[in-house]
XYZ file of C-alpha atoms in Angstrom:
699
model
C 185.957 58.235 87.540
C 184.663 61.353 86.600
C 185.112 63.214 83.200
C 187.712 65.153 85.561
C 189.897 63.021 85.941
C 190.369 62.011 81.761
C 192.200 65.377 82.134
C 195.858 65.505 83.173
C 195.872 68.677 85.024
C 197.560 71.473 84.185
C 196.813 75.149 85.023
C 195.157 76.994 82.411
C 196.076 80.462 80.942
C 195.412 83.630 83.025
C 193.498 86.335 80.950
C 194.459 89.524 81.363
C 191.641 91.875 83.239
C 190.823 95.485 81.398
C 187.560 96.575 82.196
C 185.360 98.133 79.800
C 182.616 100.094 80.479
C 179.365 100.733 77.925
C 175.678 102.040 78.471
C 173.350 102.025 76.679
C 169.010 102.220 77.250
C 170.019 103.439 80.717
C 171.677 99.494 80.654
C 174.937 99.548 82.517
C 178.051 96.291 80.860
C 181.385 95.642 82.095
C 183.766 93.514 79.439
C 186.737 92.526 81.411
C 188.382 91.220 77.746
C 187.372 93.488 75.550
C 190.374 94.136 74.934
C 191.622 89.932 73.294
C 189.237 92.624 70.058
C 192.584 93.528 67.933
C 191.631 97.709 67.536
C 193.323 96.735 63.438
C 190.719 93.869 62.322
C 190.045 95.646 59.182
C 194.484 94.912 58.578
C 194.934 91.772 60.217
C 192.957 89.722 58.210
C 194.438 90.211 55.562
C 198.443 90.394 56.747
C 197.692 88.671 59.714
C 201.966 89.483 60.601
C 199.880 92.145 62.161
C 197.930 91.563 65.148
C 198.915 93.359 68.755
C 201.679 90.540 69.983
C 199.982 90.813 73.231
C 197.411 89.643 72.315
C 198.883 86.787 69.692
C 201.145 85.534 72.882
C 197.874 85.663 74.589
C 196.253 83.241 72.000
C 199.275 80.752 71.573
C 199.135 80.427 75.379
C 196.143 78.569 75.038
C 198.350 76.691 71.996
C 200.379 75.255 74.260
C 197.267 74.530 77.406
C 195.346 72.856 75.580
C 198.349 70.826 73.410
C 199.017 69.980 76.570
C 196.071 68.765 78.312
C 194.956 66.971 74.999
C 198.686 65.265 73.836
C 198.004 61.766 75.971
C 195.317 61.823 72.612
C 197.638 61.750 69.174
C 197.721 58.302 69.319
C 194.057 58.124 69.474
C 194.220 61.063 66.881
C 196.450 59.306 64.361
C 194.386 56.873 63.837
C 191.064 58.432 63.700
C 192.652 60.543 60.934
C 193.804 57.108 58.879
C 189.936 56.304 59.789
C 188.419 58.715 57.852
C 191.161 59.153 55.032
C 190.487 55.240 54.618
C 186.749 56.079 53.869
C 187.695 58.736 51.298
C 188.610 57.938 47.679
C 191.084 59.585 47.258
C 191.876 60.567 42.810
C 187.726 60.856 43.612
C 186.179 62.806 40.630
C 183.394 64.731 39.800
C 180.138 62.788 37.146
C 181.609 65.740 34.327
C 177.809 67.736 33.685
C 177.581 68.305 29.837
C 177.532 72.071 28.539
C 178.350 72.703 24.872
C 180.187 70.275 22.774
C 182.749 69.984 27.267
C 181.925 68.135 30.059
C 183.017 69.823 33.406
C 183.636 68.508 36.049
C 186.157 68.132 38.805
C 188.473 65.168 40.762
C 192.116 64.883 43.618
C 194.856 63.007 42.515
C 195.996 60.137 45.451
C 197.642 62.672 48.690
C 195.666 65.994 46.381
C 194.909 68.130 49.062
C 192.387 70.368 46.682
C 189.874 69.597 43.535
C 191.748 69.491 40.275
C 188.736 70.677 37.053
C 189.118 69.585 33.830
C 186.398 68.865 30.140
C 186.460 65.898 28.569
C 184.208 65.973 24.770
C 180.790 65.945 25.537
C 180.483 62.649 25.277
C 183.093 61.480 27.216
C 187.255 61.012 26.229
C 190.844 62.498 27.779
C 190.333 64.288 30.454
C 192.258 68.495 29.907
C 193.252 69.588 33.301
C 191.712 73.501 32.882
C 193.306 74.034 36.968
C 195.397 71.964 39.599
C 194.470 73.635 42.928
C 197.715 71.526 44.643
C 199.328 72.699 42.492
C 198.164 76.788 43.100
C 198.127 75.804 46.520
C 201.482 74.664 46.297
C 203.604 76.103 49.767
C 201.014 77.664 51.111
C 200.105 77.872 55.126
C 196.381 78.608 53.899
C 194.656 78.443 50.554
C 191.203 77.762 49.416
C 189.553 77.780 45.584
C 186.250 80.502 45.156
C 184.029 80.303 41.696
C 185.743 78.717 38.904
C 183.584 79.483 35.261
C 184.335 78.880 32.211
C 183.713 81.385 29.235
C 180.016 80.393 27.541
C 182.857 80.305 24.348
C 185.231 77.467 26.462
C 188.090 79.509 26.388
C 188.725 80.871 28.796
C 188.502 80.956 33.210
C 187.733 83.693 35.552
C 188.968 81.269 38.403
C 189.465 82.928 42.717
C 191.198 82.021 45.719
C 192.075 83.428 49.147
C 195.583 82.339 50.372
C 194.749 83.767 54.702
C 190.763 82.740 55.432
C 189.776 85.631 55.368
C 187.444 85.422 52.035
C 188.804 87.743 50.335
C 188.790 86.732 47.327
C 191.630 86.834 44.241
C 190.106 87.183 40.606
C 192.614 86.189 37.167
C 191.951 84.987 34.210
C 193.078 82.162 33.007
C 193.354 81.446 29.018
C 192.346 78.140 28.375
C 194.009 77.366 25.158
C 197.537 77.951 26.657
C 196.967 77.103 30.177
C 198.074 80.781 30.895
C 196.585 83.283 33.460
C 196.138 86.945 31.907
C 198.043 89.663 33.817
C 194.881 90.657 34.853
C 194.509 90.715 38.639
C 192.137 91.859 40.700
C 191.480 91.478 44.585
C 189.186 92.119 47.244
C 186.444 89.658 45.974
C 183.944 87.942 46.612
C 185.584 84.718 44.424
C 183.902 84.899 42.401
C 182.098 86.172 38.099
C 179.898 86.437 35.203
C 180.303 86.647 32.245
C 179.302 88.848 29.362
C 177.643 87.307 26.483
C 180.016 87.967 24.326
C 183.142 86.071 26.291
C 185.270 90.020 26.233
C 184.879 90.658 30.167
C 182.689 90.118 33.534
C 180.938 91.339 36.174
C 182.340 90.359 39.854
C 181.662 91.615 43.396
C 184.078 93.902 45.691
C 184.273 93.300 49.098
C 184.141 96.455 50.916
C 187.271 97.044 53.868
C 184.606 95.255 56.045
C 184.284 92.460 53.968
C 180.732 93.880 52.756
C 179.732 92.791 49.682
C 179.023 96.236 48.141
C 179.912 97.093 44.270
C 179.243 95.206 41.694
C 181.956 95.830 39.022
C 182.613 94.748 35.341
C 185.846 94.382 34.448
C 186.952 93.784 30.125
C 189.643 91.232 29.537
C 192.759 93.064 29.167
C 192.689 96.285 31.139
C 193.678 97.850 35.252
C 191.018 96.335 37.527
C 191.372 100.291 38.181
C 189.310 101.172 35.416
C 186.251 98.557 36.318
C 182.895 100.391 35.565
C 181.526 100.466 39.024
C 177.185 98.671 38.354
C 175.533 99.422 41.196
C 176.331 99.425 44.869
C 174.502 99.168 48.068
C 174.605 101.954 50.644
C 172.047 99.894 53.037
C 175.176 97.921 55.292
C 172.220 96.046 55.680
C 172.689 94.324 52.568
C 173.967 91.881 51.311
C 175.624 91.258 46.894
C 175.698 89.111 44.618
C 175.673 88.924 40.593
C 174.934 85.778 38.978
C 172.688 84.839 34.920
C 171.139 83.163 33.530
C 171.578 79.341 31.067
C 171.136 81.653 28.195
C 174.069 84.000 28.603
C 170.771 86.492 27.500
C 170.447 88.524 31.794
C 173.015 89.119 34.230
C 170.952 89.738 37.923
C 171.524 91.230 40.453
C 170.843 90.453 43.678
C 170.234 92.602 46.785
C 169.378 90.752 50.119
C 169.723 89.954 53.538
C 167.645 87.518 55.202
C 164.598 87.511 54.990
C 163.989 90.214 52.581
C 165.240 90.970 48.704
C 165.474 92.927 45.497
C 166.943 92.131 42.057
C 167.775 93.913 39.026
C 168.604 93.016 35.797
C 170.558 94.099 32.339
C 170.796 92.441 28.888
C 174.504 90.110 29.351
C 175.230 91.999 25.504
C 175.289 95.602 27.433
C 177.824 95.321 30.025
C 177.095 99.540 30.181
C 172.949 99.026 30.479
C 171.541 100.728 33.730
C 170.451 97.650 35.876
C 166.314 97.570 35.830
C 165.050 97.280 39.233
C 162.404 94.327 39.077
C 160.465 94.931 41.843
C 161.789 97.583 44.908
C 162.352 96.092 48.833
C 159.716 95.258 50.560
C 160.533 94.010 54.724
C 160.108 90.762 54.965
C 159.068 89.560 50.873
C 161.235 87.685 49.526
C 161.728 86.452 45.795
C 164.206 84.797 44.327
C 163.945 85.073 39.680
C 164.603 82.065 36.922
C 165.062 81.781 33.393
C 161.997 80.669 31.659
C 162.803 81.977 28.382
C 160.560 84.423 27.099
C 159.218 84.113 31.046
C 161.115 84.645 34.471
C 159.958 82.384 37.126
C 159.932 84.056 39.739
C 159.316 81.938 43.324
C 158.275 84.469 46.345
C 156.945 84.840 49.572
C 154.976 87.623 48.930
C 151.104 87.639 49.138
C 151.066 85.518 52.575
C 152.816 82.736 50.862
C 154.788 81.798 54.126
C 155.929 78.293 52.790
C 156.808 80.333 49.012
C 154.792 79.880 46.203
C 156.059 80.182 42.105
C 155.161 83.371 39.755
C 155.654 84.359 36.194
C 156.425 87.323 34.715
C 156.639 88.804 31.062
C 160.682 89.257 30.536
C 159.484 92.077 28.590
C 158.363 93.742 31.614
C 158.838 91.646 35.056
C 157.501 94.382 37.716
C 154.661 93.261 40.263
C 152.384 94.242 38.407
C 153.028 91.563 35.639
C 153.788 88.534 38.305
C 151.314 85.941 37.375
C 150.458 82.789 40.150
C 151.739 79.438 38.660
C 152.608 77.333 41.775
C 150.043 78.173 43.811
C 151.092 78.333 48.074
C 150.715 75.756 50.418
C 150.898 75.934 54.363
C 153.600 73.103 55.033
C 155.248 72.423 51.622
C 157.892 74.735 51.495
C 159.104 75.846 48.156
C 163.026 75.637 49.372
C 164.140 76.310 44.784
C 163.352 77.252 40.850
C 165.503 75.927 38.393
C 163.602 75.990 34.720
C 164.194 74.929 31.381
C 162.678 74.847 28.278
C 159.959 72.672 28.330
C 160.270 71.407 32.386
C 160.108 73.392 35.730
C 161.058 71.625 38.842
C 161.148 72.112 41.633
C 163.464 70.946 45.754
C 160.056 71.092 48.307
C 160.251 70.262 51.663
C 157.042 68.043 53.123
C 157.032 67.388 57.092
C 160.076 67.302 56.916
C 161.802 65.218 54.603
C 162.534 67.554 50.164
C 161.080 66.113 47.242
C 162.219 66.812 43.981
C 158.868 68.398 41.283
C 159.411 68.174 38.546
C 156.358 70.235 36.579
C 155.857 69.871 32.285
C 155.553 72.865 30.758
C 152.656 72.766 28.523
C 150.718 70.456 29.730
C 151.046 71.603 33.834
C 151.651 68.131 34.589
C 153.118 67.402 37.746
C 155.555 63.897 39.450
C 157.647 64.154 42.649
C 160.685 61.940 42.555
C 160.977 61.130 46.355
C 162.910 58.438 48.503
C 161.636 55.717 50.708
C 163.948 55.552 53.604
C 163.312 57.268 57.430
C 165.346 60.839 56.925
C 167.420 62.071 53.824
C 169.030 64.063 51.966
C 168.851 65.143 48.130
C 170.453 67.511 46.819
C 169.382 68.392 42.368
C 172.222 69.777 40.498
C 169.932 70.310 37.827
C 172.620 71.334 34.787
C 174.901 73.506 33.049
C 172.812 73.525 30.560
C 168.417 75.349 29.250
C 167.820 72.849 26.843
C 167.485 69.859 28.538
C 165.487 66.809 29.629
C 167.756 65.905 32.329
C 168.849 67.032 35.401
C 170.967 66.009 37.924
C 170.632 64.863 41.430
C 171.709 63.539 44.683
C 170.338 61.012 46.891
C 172.089 59.781 50.064
C 170.707 59.442 54.085
C 172.908 58.277 56.383
C 173.387 54.496 55.919
C 173.128 54.770 51.923
C 177.086 55.764 50.940
C 176.527 59.273 49.071
C 174.243 57.893 44.842
C 173.740 60.605 41.852
C 171.678 60.286 39.383
C 170.727 61.927 36.018
C 166.749 61.768 35.770
C 164.985 62.435 32.295
C 162.148 64.956 33.388
C 160.074 63.188 29.891
C 160.413 59.422 30.681
C 161.436 59.755 34.046
C 164.086 57.257 34.099
C 166.618 57.448 36.348
C 170.351 56.824 36.026
C 172.813 55.812 39.136
C 175.789 57.902 37.151
C 177.896 57.144 40.631
C 178.096 56.553 44.126
C 180.574 56.558 46.580
C 182.660 54.961 47.594
C 184.701 53.746 50.764
C 187.762 52.120 49.884
C 188.133 50.949 53.519
C 184.824 49.597 53.520
C 181.434 50.048 54.344
C 178.337 47.887 54.961
C 174.628 49.773 54.996
C 173.169 46.514 57.027
C 175.458 47.048 60.301
C 173.794 50.485 60.743
C 170.486 51.598 61.488
C 169.263 55.407 61.365
C 165.788 56.535 62.706
C 163.659 60.056 62.452
C 162.283 60.561 66.715
C 159.960 63.218 67.681
C 161.404 64.459 70.694
C 158.454 66.689 72.618
C 159.818 70.417 73.049
C 158.502 72.022 76.743
C 155.816 73.757 74.614
C 154.185 71.004 73.226
C 156.644 70.860 69.424
C 158.266 67.810 68.048
C 162.079 67.797 67.135
C 162.832 65.601 64.206
C 165.824 63.810 65.507
C 167.939 62.152 63.082
C 170.021 58.790 64.526
C 172.982 56.730 63.290
C 173.272 53.793 65.456
C 175.598 50.514 64.886
C 172.935 47.070 65.160
C 174.896 45.768 67.517
C 174.584 49.169 69.923
C 172.678 48.311 72.402
C 170.067 51.082 73.572
C 170.107 50.738 77.578
C 171.420 54.537 78.062
C 175.458 52.750 78.096
C 175.828 54.009 74.763
C 177.698 57.828 75.191
C 176.093 59.941 71.915
C 176.778 62.929 69.834
C 174.406 65.638 69.567
C 174.865 67.953 66.368
C 172.736 71.239 66.231
C 172.720 74.555 65.079
C 169.438 75.680 64.362
C 169.292 78.823 62.956
C 169.247 81.463 59.649
C 166.674 79.262 57.863
C 169.030 76.570 57.432
C 168.193 72.452 57.412
C 170.985 69.937 58.452
C 170.358 66.880 56.181
C 170.600 63.309 57.539
C 173.206 62.885 54.447
C 176.390 60.037 54.522
C 179.077 61.351 56.821
C 182.373 58.711 56.602
C 184.014 60.945 59.823
C 181.540 60.507 61.937
C 181.803 56.590 61.327
C 184.053 57.016 63.611
C 182.600 57.310 66.563
C 179.530 55.237 65.659
C 181.771 51.936 64.868
C 183.565 52.589 68.034
C 179.649 52.754 70.514
C 178.089 56.479 69.665
C 174.661 56.783 68.967
C 174.841 60.308 66.617
C 172.215 62.209 66.543
C 170.935 65.463 65.152
C 168.259 68.367 66.564
C 166.418 69.338 63.834
C 165.686 71.998 66.093
C 163.566 75.618 65.294
C 165.612 78.515 63.666
C 166.050 75.959 60.727
C 163.190 75.308 58.324
C 162.820 71.298 58.635
C 159.231 71.570 59.380
C 158.813 74.572 57.128
C 159.567 78.747 57.099
C 157.135 79.059 60.327
C 160.338 76.699 61.682
C 162.239 79.452 60.977
C 160.517 81.570 62.226
C 159.157 80.302 65.643
C 163.609 80.266 66.546
C 164.334 83.904 65.261
C 164.505 87.566 66.920
C 162.327 86.981 69.392
C 161.135 83.602 70.293
C 165.829 82.100 70.012
C 165.818 81.070 73.001
C 163.805 78.221 71.838
C 166.571 76.898 69.493
C 168.155 75.995 72.818
C 165.110 74.257 74.728
C 164.336 72.349 71.308
C 167.853 70.769 71.265
C 168.325 70.630 75.246
C 165.296 68.052 74.698
C 166.083 66.423 72.025
C 168.849 65.126 73.978
C 166.729 64.567 77.063
C 164.237 62.582 74.999
C 167.328 60.834 73.301
C 168.440 60.668 77.463
C 164.529 58.726 78.149
C 165.027 56.746 75.322
C 167.137 54.055 76.210
C 169.777 55.519 73.851
C 171.924 56.975 75.738
C 172.390 58.748 79.648
C 173.375 62.830 80.752
C 176.859 61.676 81.654
C 177.507 60.435 78.295
C 175.910 63.118 75.607
C 178.558 65.594 74.230
C 177.150 68.456 72.139
C 178.672 69.787 69.597
C 178.165 72.897 66.945
C 179.826 75.394 64.701
C 179.070 79.327 64.426
C 176.073 80.246 65.484
C 175.373 76.438 66.310
C 178.335 77.535 68.746
C 176.076 79.768 69.849
C 173.788 77.468 70.020
C 176.487 75.276 72.225
C 176.943 78.338 74.609
C 173.552 78.636 75.039
C 173.062 74.981 76.414
C 176.175 75.078 78.832
C 175.141 78.487 80.636
C 170.861 76.273 80.686
C 171.793 72.911 81.400
C 175.845 72.270 81.881
C 174.248 69.143 83.651
C 172.663 67.560 80.953
C 175.996 67.061 79.081
C 178.818 65.680 79.114
C 181.886 67.584 77.043
C 180.739 70.584 74.816
C 182.390 71.456 71.201
C 181.759 74.270 69.055
C 183.370 75.263 66.873
C 183.696 78.939 65.563
C 181.323 79.422 67.577
C 179.263 82.908 68.155
C 178.946 83.320 71.912
C 179.606 86.932 71.980
C 175.959 88.076 70.608
C 175.298 91.029 72.137
C 178.883 92.664 72.228
C 178.978 92.206 67.699
C 175.055 93.385 67.482
C 176.335 96.068 68.853
C 179.405 97.031 66.233
C 177.374 98.325 63.192
C 181.960 98.091 61.607
C 181.591 94.530 61.919
C 181.545 92.414 58.592
C 178.090 90.517 59.234
C 176.285 93.735 62.059
C 174.154 94.765 59.689
C 172.707 92.031 57.723
C 172.541 89.899 60.750
C 169.562 92.023 62.206
C 167.137 91.324 60.725
C 168.039 87.829 62.756
C 168.874 88.492 65.930
C 167.773 92.103 65.870
C 168.899 95.023 66.223
C 170.412 96.170 69.659
C 171.740 100.287 68.967
C 168.085 101.110 67.845
C 165.784 98.903 70.004
C 165.440 98.187 74.463
C 163.599 95.495 73.774
C 166.319 93.769 70.796
C 168.672 94.740 73.705
C 167.241 92.929 76.458
C 166.157 90.237 74.137
C 169.342 89.072 73.173
C 171.022 89.949 76.913
C 169.204 86.964 78.163
C 170.489 84.580 75.892
C 173.216 85.427 75.168
C 176.743 83.446 75.874
C 179.253 85.495 77.092
C 177.217 88.317 78.782
C 174.882 84.735 80.947
C 178.358 82.503 81.546
C 177.121 82.429 86.042
C 179.264 80.740 88.710
C 177.540 77.293 87.753
C 179.996 73.494 87.108
C 180.265 73.149 83.885
C 181.167 70.757 81.330
C 184.685 69.625 79.984
C 184.105 72.750 76.300
C 186.468 72.591 73.501
C 186.909 76.204 71.426
C 187.650 76.706 68.215
C 188.401 79.752 65.983
C 190.239 80.288 63.505
C 192.694 83.981 62.755
C 191.434 85.416 60.233
C 187.811 84.317 60.193
C 185.631 87.909 59.382
C 182.898 86.016 60.262
C 182.658 84.571 64.060
C 185.856 86.597 65.367
C 188.345 84.559 67.134
C 187.599 87.241 69.798
C 183.884 85.250 70.920
C 185.636 82.275 71.804
C 189.153 83.809 73.063
C 186.736 86.329 75.291
C 183.701 82.779 75.916
C 186.978 80.750 77.603
C 187.980 83.253 80.035
C 185.180 84.657 81.368
C 183.678 80.264 81.939
C 187.422 79.383 83.402
C 186.838 82.378 85.922
C 183.371 81.172 87.109
C 182.861 77.550 86.904
C 182.590 76.076 90.095
C 184.243 72.352 89.077
C 187.023 71.247 87.884
C 186.574 70.999 84.308
C 188.684 71.982 81.498
C 188.270 74.789 79.471
C 190.152 74.912 75.709
C 190.648 76.965 73.637
C 192.678 75.843 69.668
C 192.647 78.455 67.558
C 194.140 78.093 63.912
C 196.503 80.803 63.859
C 196.702 80.538 60.027
C 192.741 80.202 59.004
C 189.810 81.735 58.645
C 185.872 80.053 60.016
C 186.010 76.563 57.559
C 188.912 75.897 59.855
C 191.963 74.132 57.989
C 192.395 74.087 54.183
C 192.545 71.206 52.296
C 190.614 67.965 52.695
C 193.775 65.803 54.920
C 194.153 68.706 57.330
C 190.196 69.623 57.512
C 190.021 65.499 58.555
C 193.009 66.275 61.371
C 190.961 69.237 62.893
C 187.960 66.025 63.205
C 189.517 64.004 64.239
C 190.949 66.249 66.986
C 187.329 67.747 68.179
C 186.405 63.711 68.252
C 189.571 62.536 70.416
C 187.326 65.687 72.712
C 184.466 64.058 73.086
C 185.712 60.090 73.397
C 188.092 61.450 76.426
C 185.404 63.390 77.653
C 183.080 59.633 77.762
C 185.563 57.299 78.807
C 187.103 55.847 75.668
C 190.329 57.828 74.784
């Protein structure tokens, strides 16, 4: 039986063609499905009921089609869901983190979809629930909590929520003594706030109609949001803004950045009316981040040709660039990812040879030591501390076989204290599994790391199915961390693999540079090479590989489907960024101007236009035999708009020369992150896994 015969034939929806021609740089293209883009998308994101009825009818027809083709997997999906749910400790709780007289944490109740935020006395004791996500989200088709920011005096709480999936967050302020929200309500924000030092007000980011964080405002508790003071406005639509503070509560930091350039402004936290002071003016390609250090700022930067970053210091009295002094020099191949300053120590997370480690430096002596682990592939996270004057930091560790562990680490004595190990209620024996790190040769000779997980009794004779995951954009590294969900595939004989392809920073900043703009096709050829290496090494066969990626990783899925359709048994593209050229030509869309450094600006540059046009998945669909494809989207997604996969699927159906089904599943009540709530999200994972099992004949 071929992969196509696993699906019962059903007539696919017919998508109307309404050709629209566009000419740029003397090059003309015709888009037959441009009408699927909602003309009122700004309004629709805030009120989905305003969607054009013709578009809604089409999307509902797509949902009916995928439901019919996947109807015989209902029992399998339920079984997968129950398995994955069984690996979750339903009433799980974080280890509270100390801050002053209290320790703050989060927990879930049995059956709860959303977290509860609590605090205890500093050294332990009864929990006080500060915010109950289940209560706040009750009755909402979609609900997502944003930031939870307690005030310095521990008397108030800023909290944010999004009830549409559009990522326009509403902020409220809760009085922690009474547990009642104040009358202050601030809409269209980025989802969090930063308190002033007196706890009488806070700074926040406001989103414009195009969903860009273009303004920083200050809100005085008790005043109307319409009276909030504009602190800083960014007029360049290519830059995003954020506002944060320091653990010493002495500075407010306004960061402005795109994917390759950054800039900071500072104002004293006790002077909210002060004019923000520029630290270093933006310079294309130069990035820097500020971190507190008492009388100095620590500055993580790639200035001066430090491609993998170095650490500088500057006096807080005048942190301009001319006063920067190098503290930790640049070392090619050692990528410094983040820095945290404490009274007596400086800590940073770095990556060498594709693996992370934590380095601790004593500030008075300069003595350094590293915190590292021995497994072939693992994930390390640096949580730091709420407090500045402490000698204890918190970090997390996991691998593809080792459940997540949380440690407190004494920076002076180097003692590790294991605080928590992730519980798997249904049971997990790490000895039953094997994790490997392979190196796949790319066409240009580079070696692409591939993290692999499988049961030790899985035969590596090419007969095992494989789910191969990839991302490869924005410098984001996909960690080789513990994932209870994928065990449902691995326990059914799958090999689970992550391709650490170019476009991420897995092997340093050069690995990112070599997978962006004019080098973008390296991302795709790396992924194809990873799949072919897994086949060559006997882990799987091409008729058994299911490729998976989301967002920019969904673009990867579209590209490899065009470049090597015969290499895959199926493709899962979640919220896929597939209409790259049209999106980068539309400067009104939320992410377009800030994305130009990543992909290029096809409006201004013919070279960039031609580069993007050469790989944009939607523009390169052609007459060939495509494998079964599942595209998943959310109606109110402001990052990858729903019409991208809708158009892509329609075009695939008209061009494929085979009879493999092309499915489109759209959540009409969600955005980029998919369904809200931890269990609703598991149902979506179960659906994708059922598709993967189906296309390899195991459903």
